[in-house]
């Protein structure tokens, strides 16, 4: 009987102990579940949501790559328009000399008559007959020298014809090689050697 009594008391004590421990275990388990859920929510949110630093930096990101050149052929540079004045200069042209005229912005230097005639370029020469053209056309102008006046000149000189250097203020208009040239006689001297002082203007054509 004493054995049964002891067993009953022990069983009763165990049930009493479980009843006392029950709320403690429940609280511990609930706290553990809450901690696990909170940890899972933290890691999930951290892995998916961008940081404030990243979100602030991304919109302002600029590219440092150099600009790529456009493909295709480049447009050709603009050419000089008709009637553009290249030079106006005074020059003395001696007898048996000539001026090789080219579309450049510098006053030509006199060369001997044969060199000018054989240059292949339009040239103004001072020959026995007077002022003539080689490798081009020459016309005598009746008005003040200009690009338009030279283009409209009609008094062309034929083979063997020339403008006499004594004709002060006379203007010879020469055309050829993409240029228009006006040579106006300013003065003329015979002694000690023959030469004509000219005012030379060259335009593009």
JSON list of N, CA and C in Angstrom, two decimals, residues 69-101:
[
{"chain": "A", "resi": 69, "resn": "UNK", "atom": "N", "xyz": [32.22, 58.39, -83.64]},
{"chain": "A", "resi": 69, "resn": "UNK", "atom": "CA", "xyz": [32.10, 59.21, -84.86]},
{"chain": "A", "resi": 69, "resn": "UNK", "atom": "C", "xyz": [30.99, 58.70, -85.75]},
{"chain": "A", "resi": 70, "resn": "UNK", "atom": "N", "xyz": [30.32, 59.65, -86.41]},
{"chain": "A", "resi": 70, "resn": "UNK", "atom": "CA", "xyz": [29.24, 59.26, -87.31]},
{"chain": "A", "resi": 70, "resn": "UNK", "atom": "C", "xyz": [29.80, 58.54, -88.52]},
{"chain": "A", "resi": 71, "resn": "UNK", "atom": "N", "xyz": [29.08, 57.53, -88.94]},
{"chain": "A", "resi": 71, "resn": "UNK", "atom": "CA", "xyz": [29.53, 56.77, -90.11]},
{"chain": "A", "resi": 71, "resn": "UNK", "atom": "C", "xyz": [29.09, 57.48, -91.37]},
{"chain": "A", "resi": 72, "resn": "UNK", "atom": "N", "xyz": [29.68, 57.08, -92.47]},
{"chain": "A", "resi": 72, "resn": "UNK", "atom": "CA", "xyz": [29.33, 57.67, -93.76]},
{"chain": "A", "resi": 72, "resn": "UNK", "atom": "C", "xyz": [30.35, 58.70, -94.19]},
{"chain": "A", "resi": 73, "resn": "UNK", "atom": "N", "xyz": [30.32, 59.08, -95.45]},
{"chain": "A", "resi": 73, "resn": "UNK", "atom": "CA", "xyz": [31.30, 60.04, -95.97]},
{"chain": "A", "resi": 73, "resn": "UNK", "atom": "C", "xyz": [31.10, 61.43, -95.38]},
{"chain": "A", "resi": 74, "resn": "UNK", "atom": "N", "xyz": [32.20, 62.13, -95.17]},
{"chain": "A", "resi": 74, "resn": "UNK", "atom": "CA", "xyz": [32.13, 63.49, -94.66]},
{"chain": "A", "resi": 74, "resn": "UNK", "atom": "C", "xyz": [31.77, 64.44, -95.79]},
{"chain": "A", "resi": 75, "resn": "UNK", "atom": "N", "xyz": [31.00, 65.50, -95.47]},
{"chain": "A", "resi": 75, "resn": "UNK", "atom": "CA", "xyz": [30.66, 66.45, -96.53]},
{"chain": "A", "resi": 75, "resn": "UNK", "atom": "C", "xyz": [31.89, 67.19, -97.01]},
{"chain": "A", "resi": 76, "resn": "UNK", "atom": "N", "xyz": [31.92, 67.47, -98.29]},
{"chain": "A", "resi": 76, "resn": "UNK", "atom": "CA", "xyz": [33.06, 68.18, -98.87]},
{"chain": "A", "resi": 76, "resn": "UNK", "atom": "C", "xyz": [33.05, 69.63, -98.40]},
{"chain": "A", "resi": 77, "resn": "UNK", "atom": "N", "xyz": [34.25, 70.21, -98.16]},
{"chain": "A", "resi": 77, "resn": "UNK", "atom": "CA", "xyz": [34.29, 71.61, -97.74]},
{"chain": "A", "resi": 77, "resn": "UNK", "atom": "C", "xyz": [33.75, 72.51, -98.83]},
{"chain": "A", "resi": 78, "resn": "UNK", "atom": "N", "xyz": [33.11, 73.63, -98.41]},
{"chain": "A", "resi": 78, "resn": "UNK", "atom": "CA", "xyz": [32.54, 74.51, -99.42]},
{"chain": "A", "resi": 78, "resn": "UNK", "atom": "C", "xyz": [33.62, 75.14, -100.29]},
{"chain": "A", "resi": 79, "resn": "UNK", "atom": "N", "xyz": [33.34, 75.26, -101.58]},
{"chain": "A", "resi": 79, "resn": "UNK", "atom": "CA", "xyz": [34.29, 75.87, -102.50]},
{"chain": "A", "resi": 79, "resn": "UNK", "atom": "C", "xyz": [34.00, 77.36, -102.63]},
{"chain": "A", "resi": 80, "resn": "UNK", "atom": "N", "xyz": [34.99, 78.10, -103.13]},
{"chain": "A", "resi": 80, "resn": "UNK", "atom": "CA", "xyz": [34.81, 79.53, -103.31]},
{"chain": "A", "resi": 80, "resn": "UNK", "atom": "C", "xyz": [33.70, 79.79, -104.33]},
{"chain": "A", "resi": 81, "resn": "UNK", "atom": "N", "xyz": [32.85, 80.76, -104.04]},
{"chain": "A", "resi": 81, "resn": "UNK", "atom": "CA", "xyz": [31.77, 81.09, -104.95]},
{"chain": "A", "resi": 81, "resn": "UNK", "atom": "C", "xyz": [32.29, 81.94, -106.09]},
{"chain": "A", "resi": 82, "resn": "UNK", "atom": "N", "xyz": [31.53, 82.00, -107.17]},
{"chain": "A", "resi": 82, "resn": "UNK", "atom": "CA", "xyz": [31.92, 82.81, -108.32]},
{"chain": "A", "resi": 82, "resn": "UNK", "atom": "C", "xyz": [32.00, 84.28, -107.92]},
{"chain": "A", "resi": 83, "resn": "UNK", "atom": "N", "xyz": [33.02, 84.96, -108.41]},
{"chain": "A", "resi": 83, "resn": "UNK", "atom": "CA", "xyz": [33.15, 86.39, -108.16]},
{"chain": "A", "resi": 83, "resn": "UNK", "atom": "C", "xyz": [33.82, 86.75, -106.85]},
{"chain": "A", "resi": 84, "resn": "UNK", "atom": "N", "xyz": [34.38, 85.77, -106.14]},
{"chain": "A", "resi": 84, "resn": "UNK", "atom": "CA", "xyz": [35.10, 86.06, -104.90]},
{"chain": "A", "resi": 84, "resn": "UNK", "atom": "C", "xyz": [36.46, 86.68, -105.24]},
{"chain": "A", "resi": 85, "resn": "UNK", "atom": "N", "xyz": [36.73, 87.85, -104.69]},
{"chain": "A", "resi": 85, "resn": "UNK", "atom": "CA", "xyz": [38.00, 88.52, -104.98]},
{"chain": "A", "resi": 85, "resn": "UNK", "atom": "C", "xyz": [39.14, 87.83, -104.22]},
{"chain": "A", "resi": 86, "resn": "UNK", "atom": "N", "xyz": [40.16, 87.45, -104.94]},
{"chain": "A", "resi": 86, "resn": "UNK", "atom": "CA", "xyz": [41.33, 86.80, -104.34]},
{"chain": "A", "resi": 86, "resn": "UNK", "atom": "C", "xyz": [42.42, 87.81, -104.01]},
{"chain": "A", "resi": 87, "resn": "UNK", "atom": "N", "xyz": [42.74, 88.70, -104.95]},
{"chain": "A", "resi": 87, "resn": "UNK", "atom": "CA", "xyz": [43.79, 89.69, -104.72]},
{"chain": "A", "resi": 87, "resn": "UNK", "atom": "C", "xyz": [43.48, 90.96, -105.49]},
{"chain": "A", "resi": 88, "resn": "UNK", "atom": "N", "xyz": [44.02, 92.08, -105.00]},
{"chain": "A", "resi": 88, "resn": "UNK", "atom": "CA", "xyz": [44.14, 93.32, -105.75]},
{"chain": "A", "resi": 88, "resn": "UNK", "atom": "C", "xyz": [45.51, 93.88, -105.40]},
{"chain": "A", "resi": 89, "resn": "UNK", "atom": "N", "xyz": [46.35, 94.07, -106.40]},
{"chain": "A", "resi": 89, "resn": "UNK", "atom": "CA", "xyz": [47.71, 94.52, -106.12]},
{"chain": "A", "resi": 89, "resn": "UNK", "atom": "C", "xyz": [48.27, 95.33, -107.28]},
{"chain": "A", "resi": 90, "resn": "UNK", "atom": "N", "xyz": [49.20, 96.27, -106.97]},
{"chain": "A", "resi": 90, "resn": "UNK", "atom": "CA", "xyz": [49.90, 97.00, -108.03]},
{"chain": "A", "resi": 90, "resn": "UNK", "atom": "C", "xyz": [51.11, 96.19, -108.49]},
{"chain": "A", "resi": 91, "resn": "UNK", "atom": "N", "xyz": [51.43, 96.27, -109.77]},
{"chain": "A", "resi": 91, "resn": "UNK", "atom": "CA", "xyz": [52.56, 95.51, -110.29]},
{"chain": "A", "resi": 91, "resn": "UNK", "atom": "C", "xyz": [53.11, 96.19, -111.54]},
{"chain": "A", "resi": 92, "resn": "UNK", "atom": "N", "xyz": [54.41, 96.18, -111.68]},
{"chain": "A", "resi": 92, "resn": "UNK", "atom": "CA", "xyz": [55.07, 96.72, -112.87]},
{"chain": "A", "resi": 92, "resn": "UNK", "atom": "C", "xyz": [55.43, 95.56, -113.79]},
{"chain": "A", "resi": 93, "resn": "UNK", "atom": "N", "xyz": [54.96, 95.63, -115.01]},
{"chain": "A", "resi": 93, "resn": "UNK", "atom": "CA", "xyz": [55.23, 94.58, -115.99]},
{"chain": "A", "resi": 93, "resn": "UNK", "atom": "C", "xyz": [56.13, 95.15, -117.09]},
{"chain": "A", "resi": 94, "resn": "UNK", "atom": "N", "xyz": [57.35, 94.65, -117.15]},
{"chain": "A", "resi": 94, "resn": "UNK", "atom": "CA", "xyz": [58.33, 95.14, -118.12]},
{"chain": "A", "resi": 94, "resn": "UNK", "atom": "C", "xyz": [58.12, 94.50, -119.49]},
{"chain": "A", "resi": 95, "resn": "UNK", "atom": "N", "xyz": [58.64, 95.16, -120.48]},
{"chain": "A", "resi": 95, "resn": "UNK", "atom": "CA", "xyz": [58.60, 94.66, -121.85]},
{"chain": "A", "resi": 95, "resn": "UNK", "atom": "C", "xyz": [59.29, 93.29, -121.93]},
{"chain": "A", "resi": 96, "resn": "UNK", "atom": "N", "xyz": [58.68, 92.36, -122.67]},
{"chain": "A", "resi": 96, "resn": "UNK", "atom": "CA", "xyz": [59.16, 90.99, -122.86]},
{"chain": "A", "resi": 96, "resn": "UNK", "atom": "C", "xyz": [59.03, 90.14, -121.57]},
{"chain": "A", "resi": 97, "resn": "UNK", "atom": "N", "xyz": [58.12, 90.55, -120.69]},
{"chain": "A", "resi": 97, "resn": "UNK", "atom": "CA", "xyz": [57.82, 89.76, -119.49]},
{"chain": "A", "resi": 97, "resn": "UNK", "atom": "C", "xyz": [56.32, 89.46, -119.45]},
{"chain": "A", "resi": 98, "resn": "UNK", "atom": "N", "xyz": [55.96, 88.54, -118.58]},
{"chain": "A", "resi": 98, "resn": "UNK", "atom": "CA", "xyz": [54.56, 88.17, -118.46]},
{"chain": "A", "resi": 98, "resn": "UNK", "atom": "C", "xyz": [54.19, 87.79, -117.03]},
{"chain": "A", "resi": 99, "resn": "UNK", "atom": "N", "xyz": [52.89, 87.67, -116.78]},
{"chain": "A", "resi": 99, "resn": "UNK", "atom": "CA", "xyz": [52.36, 87.28, -115.47]},
{"chain": "A", "resi": 99, "resn": "UNK", "atom": "C", "xyz": [51.56, 85.99, -115.64]},
{"chain": "A", "resi": 100, "resn": "UNK", "atom": "N", "xyz": [51.97, 84.94, -114.95]},
{"chain": "A", "resi": 100, "resn": "UNK", "atom": "CA", "xyz": [51.21, 83.68, -114.94]},
{"chain": "A", "resi": 100, "resn": "UNK", "atom": "C", "xyz": [50.13, 83.82, -113.88]},
{"chain": "A", "resi": 101, "resn": "UNK", "atom": "N", "xyz": [48.88, 83.74, -114.27]},
{"chain": "A", "resi": 101, "resn": "UNK", "atom": "CA", "xyz": [47.75, 84.03, -113.38]},
{"chain": "A", "resi": 101, "resn": "UNK", "atom": "C", "xyz": [47.09, 82.74, -112.92]}
]
